[in-house]
PDB file of C-alpha atoms in Angstrom:
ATOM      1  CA  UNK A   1       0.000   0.000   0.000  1.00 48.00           C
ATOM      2  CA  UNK A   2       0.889   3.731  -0.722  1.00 50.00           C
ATOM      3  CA  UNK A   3       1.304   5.696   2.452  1.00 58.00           C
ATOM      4  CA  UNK A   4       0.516   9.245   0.612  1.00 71.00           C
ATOM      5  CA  UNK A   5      -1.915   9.019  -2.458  1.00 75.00           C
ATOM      6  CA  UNK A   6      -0.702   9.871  -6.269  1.00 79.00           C
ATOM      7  CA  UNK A   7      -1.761  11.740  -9.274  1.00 84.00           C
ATOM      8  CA  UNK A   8      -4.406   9.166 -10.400  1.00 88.00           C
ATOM      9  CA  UNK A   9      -5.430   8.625  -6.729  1.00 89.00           C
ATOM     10  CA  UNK A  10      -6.207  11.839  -5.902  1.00 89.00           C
ATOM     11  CA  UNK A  11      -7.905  12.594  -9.313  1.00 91.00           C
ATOM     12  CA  UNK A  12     -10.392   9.618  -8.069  1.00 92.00           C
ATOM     13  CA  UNK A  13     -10.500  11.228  -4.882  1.00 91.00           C
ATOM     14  CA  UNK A  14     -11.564  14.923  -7.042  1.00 90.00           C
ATOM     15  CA  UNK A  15     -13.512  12.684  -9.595  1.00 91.00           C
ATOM     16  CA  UNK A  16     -15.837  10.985  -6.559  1.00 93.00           C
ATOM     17  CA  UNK A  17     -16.171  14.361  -4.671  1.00 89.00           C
ATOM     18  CA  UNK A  18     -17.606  16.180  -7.338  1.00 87.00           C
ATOM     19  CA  UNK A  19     -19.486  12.852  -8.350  1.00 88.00           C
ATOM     20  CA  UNK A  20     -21.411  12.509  -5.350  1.00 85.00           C
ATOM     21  CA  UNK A  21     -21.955  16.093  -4.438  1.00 79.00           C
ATOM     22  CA  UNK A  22     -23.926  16.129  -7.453  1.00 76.00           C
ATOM     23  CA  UNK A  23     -26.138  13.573  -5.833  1.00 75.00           C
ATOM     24  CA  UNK A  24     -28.076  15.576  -3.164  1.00 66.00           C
ATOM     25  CA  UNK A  25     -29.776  17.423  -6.169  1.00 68.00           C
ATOM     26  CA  UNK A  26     -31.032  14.335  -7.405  1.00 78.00           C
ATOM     27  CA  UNK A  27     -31.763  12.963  -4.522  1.00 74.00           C
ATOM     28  CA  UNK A  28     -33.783  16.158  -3.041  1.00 69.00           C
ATOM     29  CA  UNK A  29     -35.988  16.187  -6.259  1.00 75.00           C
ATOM     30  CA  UNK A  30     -36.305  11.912  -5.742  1.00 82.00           C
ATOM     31  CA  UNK A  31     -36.761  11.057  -2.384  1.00 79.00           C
ATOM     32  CA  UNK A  32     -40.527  12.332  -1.762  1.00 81.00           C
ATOM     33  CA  UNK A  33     -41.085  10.123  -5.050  1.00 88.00           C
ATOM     34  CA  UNK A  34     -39.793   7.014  -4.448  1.00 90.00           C
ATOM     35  CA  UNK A  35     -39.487   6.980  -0.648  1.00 85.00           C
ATOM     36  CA  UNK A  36     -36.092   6.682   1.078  1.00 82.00           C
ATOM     37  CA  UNK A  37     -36.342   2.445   0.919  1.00 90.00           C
ATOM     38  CA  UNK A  38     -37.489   2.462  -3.096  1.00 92.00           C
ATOM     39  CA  UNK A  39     -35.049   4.856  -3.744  1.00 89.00           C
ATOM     40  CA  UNK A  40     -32.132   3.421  -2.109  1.00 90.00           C
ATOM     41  CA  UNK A  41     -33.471   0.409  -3.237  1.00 94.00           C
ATOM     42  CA  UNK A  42     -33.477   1.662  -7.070  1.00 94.00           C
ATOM     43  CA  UNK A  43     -30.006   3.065  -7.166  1.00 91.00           C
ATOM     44  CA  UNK A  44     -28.371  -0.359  -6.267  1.00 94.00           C
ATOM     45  CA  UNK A  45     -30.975  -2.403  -8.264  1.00 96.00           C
ATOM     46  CA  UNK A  46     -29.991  -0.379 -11.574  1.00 96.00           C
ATOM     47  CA  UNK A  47     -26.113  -0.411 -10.146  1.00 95.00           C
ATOM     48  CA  UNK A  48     -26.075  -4.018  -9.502  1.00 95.00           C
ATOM     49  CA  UNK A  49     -27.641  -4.350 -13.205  1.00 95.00           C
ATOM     50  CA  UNK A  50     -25.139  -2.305 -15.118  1.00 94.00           C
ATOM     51  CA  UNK A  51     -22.207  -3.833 -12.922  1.00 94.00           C
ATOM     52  CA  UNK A  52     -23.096  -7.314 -13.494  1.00 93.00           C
ATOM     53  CA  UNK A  53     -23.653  -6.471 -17.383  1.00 94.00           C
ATOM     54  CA  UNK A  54     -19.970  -5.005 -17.452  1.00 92.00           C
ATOM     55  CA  UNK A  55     -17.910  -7.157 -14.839  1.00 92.00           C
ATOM     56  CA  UNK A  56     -19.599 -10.754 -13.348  1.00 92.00           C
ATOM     57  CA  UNK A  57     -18.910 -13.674 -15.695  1.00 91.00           C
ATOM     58  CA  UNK A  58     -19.577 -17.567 -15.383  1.00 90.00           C
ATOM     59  CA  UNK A  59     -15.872 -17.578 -14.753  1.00 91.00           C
ATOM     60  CA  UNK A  60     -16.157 -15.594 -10.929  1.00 91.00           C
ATOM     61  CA  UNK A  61     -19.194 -18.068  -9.486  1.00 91.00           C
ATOM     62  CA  UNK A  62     -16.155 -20.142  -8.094  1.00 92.00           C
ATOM     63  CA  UNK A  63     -14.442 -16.851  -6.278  1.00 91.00           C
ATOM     64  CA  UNK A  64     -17.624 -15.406  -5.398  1.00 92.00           C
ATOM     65  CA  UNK A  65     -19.020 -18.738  -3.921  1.00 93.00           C
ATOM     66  CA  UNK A  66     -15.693 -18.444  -2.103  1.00 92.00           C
ATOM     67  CA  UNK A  67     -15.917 -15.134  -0.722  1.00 93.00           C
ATOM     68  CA  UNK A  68     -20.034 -14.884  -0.465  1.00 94.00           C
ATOM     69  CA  UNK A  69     -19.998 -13.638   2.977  1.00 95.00           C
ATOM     70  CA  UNK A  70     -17.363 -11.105   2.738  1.00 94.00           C
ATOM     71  CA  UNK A  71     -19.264  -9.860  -0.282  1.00 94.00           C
ATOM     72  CA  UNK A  72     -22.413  -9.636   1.501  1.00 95.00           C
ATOM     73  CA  UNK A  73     -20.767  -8.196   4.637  1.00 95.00           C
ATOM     74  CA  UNK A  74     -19.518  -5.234   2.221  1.00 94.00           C
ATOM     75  CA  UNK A  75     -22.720  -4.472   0.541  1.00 94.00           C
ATOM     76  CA  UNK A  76     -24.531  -4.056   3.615  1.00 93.00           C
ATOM     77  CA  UNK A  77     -21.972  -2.534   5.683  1.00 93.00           C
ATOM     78  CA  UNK A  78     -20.554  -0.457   2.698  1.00 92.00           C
ATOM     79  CA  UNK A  79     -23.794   0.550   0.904  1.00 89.00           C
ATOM     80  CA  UNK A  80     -27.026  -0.357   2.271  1.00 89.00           C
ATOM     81  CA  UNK A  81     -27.073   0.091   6.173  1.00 90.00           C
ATOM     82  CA  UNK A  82     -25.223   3.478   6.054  1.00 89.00           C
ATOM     83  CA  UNK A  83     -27.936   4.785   3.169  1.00 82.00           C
ATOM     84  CA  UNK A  84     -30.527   3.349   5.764  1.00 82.00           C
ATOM     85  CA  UNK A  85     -29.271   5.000   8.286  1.00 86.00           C
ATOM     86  CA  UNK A  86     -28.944   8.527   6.588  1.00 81.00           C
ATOM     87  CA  UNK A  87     -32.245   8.172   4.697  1.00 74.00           C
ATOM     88  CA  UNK A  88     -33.783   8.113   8.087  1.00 76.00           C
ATOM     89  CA  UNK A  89     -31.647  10.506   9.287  1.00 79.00           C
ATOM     90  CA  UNK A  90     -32.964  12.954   6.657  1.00 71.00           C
ATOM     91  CA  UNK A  91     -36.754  12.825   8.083  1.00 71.00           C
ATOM     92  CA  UNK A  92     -35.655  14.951  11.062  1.00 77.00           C
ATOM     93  CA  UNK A  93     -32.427  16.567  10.434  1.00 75.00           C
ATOM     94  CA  UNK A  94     -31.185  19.147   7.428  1.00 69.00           C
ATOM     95  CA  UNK A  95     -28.758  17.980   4.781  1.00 67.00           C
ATOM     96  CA  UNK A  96     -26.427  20.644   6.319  1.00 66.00           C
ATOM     97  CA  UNK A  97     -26.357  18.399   9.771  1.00 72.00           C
ATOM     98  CA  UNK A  98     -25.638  15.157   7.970  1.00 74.00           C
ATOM     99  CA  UNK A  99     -22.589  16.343   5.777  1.00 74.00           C
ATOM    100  CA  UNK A 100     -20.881  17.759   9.530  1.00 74.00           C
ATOM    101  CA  UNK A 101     -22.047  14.154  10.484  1.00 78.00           C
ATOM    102  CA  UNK A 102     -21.107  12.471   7.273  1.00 80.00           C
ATOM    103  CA  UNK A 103     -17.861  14.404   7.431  1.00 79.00           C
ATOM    104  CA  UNK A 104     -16.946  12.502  10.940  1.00 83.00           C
ATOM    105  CA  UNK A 105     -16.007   9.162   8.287  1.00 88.00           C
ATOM    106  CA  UNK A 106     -11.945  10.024   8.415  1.00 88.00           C
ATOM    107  CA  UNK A 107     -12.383   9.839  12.375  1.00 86.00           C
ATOM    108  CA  UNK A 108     -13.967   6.756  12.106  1.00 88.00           C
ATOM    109  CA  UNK A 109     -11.546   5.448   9.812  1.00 90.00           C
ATOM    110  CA  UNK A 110      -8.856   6.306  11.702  1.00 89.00           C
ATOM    111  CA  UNK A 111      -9.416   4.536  14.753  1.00 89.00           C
ATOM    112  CA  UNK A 112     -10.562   1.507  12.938  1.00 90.00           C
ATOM    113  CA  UNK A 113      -7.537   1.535  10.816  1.00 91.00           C
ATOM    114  CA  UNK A 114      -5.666   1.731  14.548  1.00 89.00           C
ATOM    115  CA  UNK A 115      -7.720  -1.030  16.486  1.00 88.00           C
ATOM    116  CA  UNK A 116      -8.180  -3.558  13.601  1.00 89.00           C
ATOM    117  CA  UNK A 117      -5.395  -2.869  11.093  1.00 88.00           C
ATOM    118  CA  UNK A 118      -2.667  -1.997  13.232  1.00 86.00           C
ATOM    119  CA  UNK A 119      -1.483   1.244  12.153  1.00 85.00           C
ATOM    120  CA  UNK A 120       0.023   3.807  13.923  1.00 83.00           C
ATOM    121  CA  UNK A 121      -1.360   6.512  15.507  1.00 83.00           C
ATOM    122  CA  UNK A 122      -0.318  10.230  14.024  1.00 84.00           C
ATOM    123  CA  UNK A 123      -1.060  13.200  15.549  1.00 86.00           C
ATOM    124  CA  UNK A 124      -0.653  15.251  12.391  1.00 86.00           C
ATOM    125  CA  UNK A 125      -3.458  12.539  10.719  1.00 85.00           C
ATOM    126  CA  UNK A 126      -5.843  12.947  14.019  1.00 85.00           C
ATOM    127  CA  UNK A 127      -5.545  17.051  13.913  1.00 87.00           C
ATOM    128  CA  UNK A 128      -5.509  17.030  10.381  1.00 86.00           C
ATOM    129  CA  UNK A 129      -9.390  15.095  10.717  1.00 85.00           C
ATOM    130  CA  UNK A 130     -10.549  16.950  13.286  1.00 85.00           C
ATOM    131  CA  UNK A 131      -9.579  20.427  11.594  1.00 85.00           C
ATOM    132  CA  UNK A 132     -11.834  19.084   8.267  1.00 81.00           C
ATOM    133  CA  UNK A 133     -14.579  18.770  10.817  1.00 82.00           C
ATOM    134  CA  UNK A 134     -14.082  22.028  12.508  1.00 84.00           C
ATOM    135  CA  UNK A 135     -14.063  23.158   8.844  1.00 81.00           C
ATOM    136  CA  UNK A 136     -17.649  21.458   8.209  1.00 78.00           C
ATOM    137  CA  UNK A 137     -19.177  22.916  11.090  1.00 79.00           C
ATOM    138  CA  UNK A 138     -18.023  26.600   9.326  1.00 81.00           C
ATOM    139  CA  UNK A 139     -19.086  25.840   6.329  1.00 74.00           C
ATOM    140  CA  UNK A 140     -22.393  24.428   7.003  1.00 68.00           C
ATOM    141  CA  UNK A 141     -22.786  27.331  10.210  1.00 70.00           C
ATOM    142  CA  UNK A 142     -23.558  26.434  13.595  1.00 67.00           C
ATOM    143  CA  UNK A 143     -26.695  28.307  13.961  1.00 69.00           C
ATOM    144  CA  UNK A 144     -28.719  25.992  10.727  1.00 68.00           C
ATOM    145  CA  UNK A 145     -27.535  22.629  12.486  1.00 68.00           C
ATOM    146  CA  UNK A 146     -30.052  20.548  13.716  1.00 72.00           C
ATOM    147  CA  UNK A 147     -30.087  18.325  16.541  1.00 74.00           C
ATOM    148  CA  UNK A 148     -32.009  15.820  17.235  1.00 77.00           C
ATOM    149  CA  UNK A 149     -30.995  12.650  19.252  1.00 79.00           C
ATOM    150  CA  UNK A 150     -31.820   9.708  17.634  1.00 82.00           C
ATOM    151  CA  UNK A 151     -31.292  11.274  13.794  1.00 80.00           C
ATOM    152  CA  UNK A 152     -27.954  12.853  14.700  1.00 81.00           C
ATOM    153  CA  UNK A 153     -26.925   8.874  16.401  1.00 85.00           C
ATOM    154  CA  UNK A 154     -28.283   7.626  13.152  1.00 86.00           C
ATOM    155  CA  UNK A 155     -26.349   9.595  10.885  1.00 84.00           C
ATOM    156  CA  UNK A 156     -23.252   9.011  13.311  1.00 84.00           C
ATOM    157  CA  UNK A 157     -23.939   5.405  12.631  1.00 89.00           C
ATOM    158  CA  UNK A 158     -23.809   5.944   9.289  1.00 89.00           C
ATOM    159  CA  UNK A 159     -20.058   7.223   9.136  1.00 88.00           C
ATOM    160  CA  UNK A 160     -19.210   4.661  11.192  1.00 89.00           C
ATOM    161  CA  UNK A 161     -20.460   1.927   9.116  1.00 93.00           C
ATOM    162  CA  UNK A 162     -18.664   3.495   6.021  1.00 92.00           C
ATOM    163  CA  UNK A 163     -15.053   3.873   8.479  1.00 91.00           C
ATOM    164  CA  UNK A 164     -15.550   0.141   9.390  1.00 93.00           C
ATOM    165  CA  UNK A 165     -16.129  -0.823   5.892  1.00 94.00           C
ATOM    166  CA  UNK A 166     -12.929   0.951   4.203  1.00 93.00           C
ATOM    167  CA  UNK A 167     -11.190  -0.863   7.209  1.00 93.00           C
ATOM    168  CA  UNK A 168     -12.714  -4.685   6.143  1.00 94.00           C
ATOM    169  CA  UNK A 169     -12.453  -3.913   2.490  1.00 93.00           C
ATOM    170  CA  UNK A 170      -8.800  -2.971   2.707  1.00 92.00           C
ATOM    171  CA  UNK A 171      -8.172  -5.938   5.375  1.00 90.00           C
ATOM    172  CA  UNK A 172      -9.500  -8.592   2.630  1.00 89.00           C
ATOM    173  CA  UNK A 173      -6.898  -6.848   0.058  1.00 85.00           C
ATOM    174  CA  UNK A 174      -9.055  -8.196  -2.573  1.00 83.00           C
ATOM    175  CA  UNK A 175      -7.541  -7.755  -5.803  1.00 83.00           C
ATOM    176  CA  UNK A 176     -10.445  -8.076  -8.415  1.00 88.00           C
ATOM    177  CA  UNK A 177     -11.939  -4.814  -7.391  1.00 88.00           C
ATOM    178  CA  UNK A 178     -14.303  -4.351 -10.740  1.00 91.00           C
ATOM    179  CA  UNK A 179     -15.550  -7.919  -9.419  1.00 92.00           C
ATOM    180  CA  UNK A 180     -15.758  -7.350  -5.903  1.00 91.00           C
ATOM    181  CA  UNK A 181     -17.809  -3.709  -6.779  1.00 91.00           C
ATOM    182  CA  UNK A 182     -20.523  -5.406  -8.990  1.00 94.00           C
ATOM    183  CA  UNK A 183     -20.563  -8.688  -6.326  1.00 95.00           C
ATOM    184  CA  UNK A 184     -21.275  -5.992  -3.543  1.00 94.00           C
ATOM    185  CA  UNK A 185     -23.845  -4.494  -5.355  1.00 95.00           C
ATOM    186  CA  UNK A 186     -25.603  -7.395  -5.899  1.00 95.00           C
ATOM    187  CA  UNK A 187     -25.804  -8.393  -2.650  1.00 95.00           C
ATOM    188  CA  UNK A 188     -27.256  -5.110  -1.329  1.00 95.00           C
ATOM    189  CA  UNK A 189     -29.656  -4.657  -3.509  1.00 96.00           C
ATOM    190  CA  UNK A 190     -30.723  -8.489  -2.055  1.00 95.00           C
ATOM    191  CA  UNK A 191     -30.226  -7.243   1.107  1.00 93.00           C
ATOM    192  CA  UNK A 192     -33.144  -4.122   1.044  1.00 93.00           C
ATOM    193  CA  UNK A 193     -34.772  -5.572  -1.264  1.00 94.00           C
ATOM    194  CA  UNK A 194     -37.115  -7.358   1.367  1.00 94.00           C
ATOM    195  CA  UNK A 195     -37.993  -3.721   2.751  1.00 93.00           C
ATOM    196  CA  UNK A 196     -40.117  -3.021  -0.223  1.00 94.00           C
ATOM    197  CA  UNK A 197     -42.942  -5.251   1.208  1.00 94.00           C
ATOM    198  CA  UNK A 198     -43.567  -2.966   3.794  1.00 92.00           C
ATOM    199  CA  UNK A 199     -42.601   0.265   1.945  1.00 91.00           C
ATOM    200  CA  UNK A 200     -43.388  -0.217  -1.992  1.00 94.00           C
ATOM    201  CA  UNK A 201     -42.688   2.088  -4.763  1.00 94.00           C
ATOM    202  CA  UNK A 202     -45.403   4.376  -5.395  1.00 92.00           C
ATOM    203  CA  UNK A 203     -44.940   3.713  -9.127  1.00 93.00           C
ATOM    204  CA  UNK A 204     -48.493   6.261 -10.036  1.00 92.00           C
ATOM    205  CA  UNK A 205     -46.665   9.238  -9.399  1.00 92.00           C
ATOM    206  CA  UNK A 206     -43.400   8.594 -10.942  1.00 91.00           C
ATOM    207  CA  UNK A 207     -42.067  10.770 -13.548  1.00 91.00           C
ATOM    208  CA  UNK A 208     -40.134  10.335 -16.584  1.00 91.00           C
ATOM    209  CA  UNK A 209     -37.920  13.258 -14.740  1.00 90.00           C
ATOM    210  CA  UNK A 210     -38.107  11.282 -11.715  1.00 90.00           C
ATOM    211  CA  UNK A 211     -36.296   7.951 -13.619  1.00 94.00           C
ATOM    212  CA  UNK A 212     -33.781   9.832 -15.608  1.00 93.00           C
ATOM    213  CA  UNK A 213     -32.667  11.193 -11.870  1.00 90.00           C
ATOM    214  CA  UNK A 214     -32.504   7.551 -10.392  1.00 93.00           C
ATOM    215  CA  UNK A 215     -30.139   6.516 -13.687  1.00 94.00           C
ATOM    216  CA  UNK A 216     -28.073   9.246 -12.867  1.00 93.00           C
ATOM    217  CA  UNK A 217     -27.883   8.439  -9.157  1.00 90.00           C
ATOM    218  CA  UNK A 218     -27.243   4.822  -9.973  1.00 93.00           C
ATOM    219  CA  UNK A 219     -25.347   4.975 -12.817  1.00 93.00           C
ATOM    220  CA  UNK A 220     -22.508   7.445 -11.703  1.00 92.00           C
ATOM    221  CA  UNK A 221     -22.897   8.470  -8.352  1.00 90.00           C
ATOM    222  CA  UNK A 222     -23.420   4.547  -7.204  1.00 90.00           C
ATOM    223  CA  UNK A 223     -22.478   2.066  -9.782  1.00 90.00           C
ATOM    224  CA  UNK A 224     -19.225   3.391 -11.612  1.00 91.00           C
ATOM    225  CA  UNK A 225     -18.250   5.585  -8.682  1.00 92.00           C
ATOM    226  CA  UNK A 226     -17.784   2.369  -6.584  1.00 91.00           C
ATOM    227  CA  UNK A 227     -14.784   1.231  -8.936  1.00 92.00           C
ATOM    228  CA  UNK A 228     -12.281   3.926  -8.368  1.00 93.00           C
ATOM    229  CA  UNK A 229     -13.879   4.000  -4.602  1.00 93.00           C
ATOM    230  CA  UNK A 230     -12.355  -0.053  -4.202  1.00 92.00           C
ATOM    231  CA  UNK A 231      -9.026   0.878  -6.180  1.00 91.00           C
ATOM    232  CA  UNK A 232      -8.582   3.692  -3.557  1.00 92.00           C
ATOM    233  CA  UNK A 233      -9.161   1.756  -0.404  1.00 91.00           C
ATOM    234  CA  UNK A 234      -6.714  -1.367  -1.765  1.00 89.00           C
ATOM    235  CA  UNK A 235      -4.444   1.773  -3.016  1.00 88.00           C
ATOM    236  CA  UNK A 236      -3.948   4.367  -0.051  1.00 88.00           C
ATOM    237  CA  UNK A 237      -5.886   2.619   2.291  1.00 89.00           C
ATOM    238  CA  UNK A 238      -9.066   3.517   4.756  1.00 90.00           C
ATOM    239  CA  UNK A 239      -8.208   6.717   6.045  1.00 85.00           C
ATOM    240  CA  UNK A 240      -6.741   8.738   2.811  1.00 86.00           C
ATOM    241  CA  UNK A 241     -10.193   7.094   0.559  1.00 89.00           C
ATOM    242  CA  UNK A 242     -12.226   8.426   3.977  1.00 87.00           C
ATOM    243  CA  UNK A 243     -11.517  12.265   3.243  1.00 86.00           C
ATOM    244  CA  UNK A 244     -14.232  12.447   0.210  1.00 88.00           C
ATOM    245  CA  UNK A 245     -16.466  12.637   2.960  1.00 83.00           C
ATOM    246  CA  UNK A 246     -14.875  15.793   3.730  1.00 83.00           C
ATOM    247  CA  UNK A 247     -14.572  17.070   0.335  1.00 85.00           C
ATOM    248  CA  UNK A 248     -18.053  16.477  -0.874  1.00 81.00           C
ATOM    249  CA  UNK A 249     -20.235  19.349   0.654  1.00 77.00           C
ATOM    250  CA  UNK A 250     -16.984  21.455  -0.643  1.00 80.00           C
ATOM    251  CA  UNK A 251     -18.069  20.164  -4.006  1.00 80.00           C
ATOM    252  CA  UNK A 252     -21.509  20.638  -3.105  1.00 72.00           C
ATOM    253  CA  UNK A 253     -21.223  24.401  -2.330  1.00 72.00           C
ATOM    254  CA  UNK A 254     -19.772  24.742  -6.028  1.00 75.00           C
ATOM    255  CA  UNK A 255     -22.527  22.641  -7.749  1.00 70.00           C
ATOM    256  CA  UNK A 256     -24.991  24.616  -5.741  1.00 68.00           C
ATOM    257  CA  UNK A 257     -23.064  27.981  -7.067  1.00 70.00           C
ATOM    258  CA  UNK A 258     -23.372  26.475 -10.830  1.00 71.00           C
ATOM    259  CA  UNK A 259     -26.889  24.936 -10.879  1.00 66.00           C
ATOM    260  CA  UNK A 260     -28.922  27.011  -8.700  1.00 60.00           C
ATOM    261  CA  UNK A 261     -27.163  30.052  -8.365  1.00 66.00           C
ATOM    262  CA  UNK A 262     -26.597  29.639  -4.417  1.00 64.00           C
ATOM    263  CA  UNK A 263     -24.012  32.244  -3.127  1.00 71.00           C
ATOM    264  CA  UNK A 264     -20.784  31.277  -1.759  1.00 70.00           C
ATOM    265  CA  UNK A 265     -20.690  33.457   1.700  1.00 74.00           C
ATOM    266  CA  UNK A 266     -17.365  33.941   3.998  1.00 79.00           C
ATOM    267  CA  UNK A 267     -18.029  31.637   5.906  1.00 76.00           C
ATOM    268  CA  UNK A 268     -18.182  28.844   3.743  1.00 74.00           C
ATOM    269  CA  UNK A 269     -14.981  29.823   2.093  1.00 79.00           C
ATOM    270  CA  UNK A 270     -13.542  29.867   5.175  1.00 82.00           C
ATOM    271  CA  UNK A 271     -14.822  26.390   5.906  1.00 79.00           C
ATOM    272  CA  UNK A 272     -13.318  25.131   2.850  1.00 78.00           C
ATOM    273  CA  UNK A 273      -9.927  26.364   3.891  1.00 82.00           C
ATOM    274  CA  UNK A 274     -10.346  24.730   7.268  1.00 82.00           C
ATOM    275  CA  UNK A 275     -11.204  21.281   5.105  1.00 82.00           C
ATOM    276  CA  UNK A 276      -8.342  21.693   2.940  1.00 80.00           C
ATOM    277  CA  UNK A 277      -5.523  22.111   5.138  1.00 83.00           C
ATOM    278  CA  UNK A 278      -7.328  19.123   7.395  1.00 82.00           C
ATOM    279  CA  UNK A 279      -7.438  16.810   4.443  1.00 80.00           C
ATOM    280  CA  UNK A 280      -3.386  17.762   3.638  1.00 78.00           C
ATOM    281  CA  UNK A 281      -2.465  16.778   7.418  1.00 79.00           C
ATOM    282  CA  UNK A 282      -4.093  13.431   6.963  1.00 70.00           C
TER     283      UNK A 282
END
């Protein structure tokens, strides 16, 4: 493994950012649609489709028959109980509150990466994380956080699940990581799929609009993006893959500035400054 990331690495690191930034807009527009469980539920139905299409062959039944509870460990660990856990989240709580939240994945990481992996501690890695999270709590503002008890533990949840995940997918070093993506997929899109007994799609009032946003959610901001995402973790391990999470309301902020004409305050630039130095310590 790579102690400090490279060229290509951090151009997945930029390339994911910006990627799943772009989601929220989807997802704000798609969410009162399809419901947080058909939603989720779509974006890793059409992501375990194209995946599988592009990457599972007769020839990986043996390895994936080998590894089926790894796989299945990862795509509900990695994907499905973390989008659980902010989907409900999102009910009580602004989207402001769960990128802070969200943004708490390097510190979760970390310590994983410590406890399970073995790695040393660094003080210039632990400041470094919690000066991108002082940095979130700028740029979002203190005064529009919400707080709610149960959300806010949910969303926490959430970033742990995704620091505990990096940490397993790194441990198992797996080296097929186009395989291991599409396997993943599959298996968490079998994993909510029982959900939708008890909260089906309300297919009468969804929109042409409304599908072309799930493609685009599933196609790019779940599917594809979870390639790179895999070639990071095996690359530069856990905690250097973990600071998207910082990154992405940074990203969010200029998507915001391009497609609805939001205005980038002080504040938020300040933030960002606060996020970037915190993401060169770690």
């Amino acid at each position: 493994m790579k102690h400090k990331p490279g060229i290509l690495d951090w151009v997945f690191i930029i390339g994911l950012s910006a990627v799943w930034s772009s989601a929220f807009v989807f997802i704000k527009q798609t969410a009162p649609i399809f419901g947080a469980v058909g939603l989720v539920f779509m974006r890793l139905f059409i992501s375990a489709v194209i995946l599988g299409l592009l990457f599972l062959r007769p020839k990986h039944i043996k390895t994936i028959r080998e590894n089926i509870v790894p796989i299945f460990i990862i795509g509900a660990t990695n994907v499905t109980i973390p989008f659980m856990f902010f989907a409900l989240s999102a009910y009580y709580i602004n989207a402001g509150s769960m990128a802070v939240v969200n943004g708490s994945t390097p510190l979760f990481a970390f310590l994983f990466s410590i406890l399970l992996l073995g790695f040393t501690f660094k003080w210039i890695q632990f400041f470094g994380i919690l000066m991108g999270i002082v940095g979130l709590v700028i740029f979002v503002g203190v005064d529009t956080l919400d707080f709610h008890p149960m959300a806010n533990l949910s969303a926490v949840m959430g970033a742990m699940m995704y620091g505990l995940s990096m940490v397993y997918i790194f441990k198992l070093n797996f080296k097929d990581t186009k395989l291991m993506a599409a396997a993943s997929m599959v298996a968490a899109t079998l994993c909510i799929a029982p959900l939708l007994i008890f909260f089906p799609i309300p297919w009468n009032i969804v929109t042409t609009e409304s599908m072309l946003s799930v493609l685009y959610l599933a196609t790019f901001c779940t599917g594809l993006a979870y390639i790179p995402y895999f070639i990071l973790i095996r690359n530069v391990g856990p905690v250097s893959t973990s600071i998207i999470a910082m990154l992405v309301p940074v990203f969010g902020m200029l998507w915001a500035y391009v497609l609805l004409e939001e205005k980038i305050t002080l504040l938020m630039s300040i933030g960002c400054l606060f996020i970037v130095i915190g993401i060169l310590m770690t």
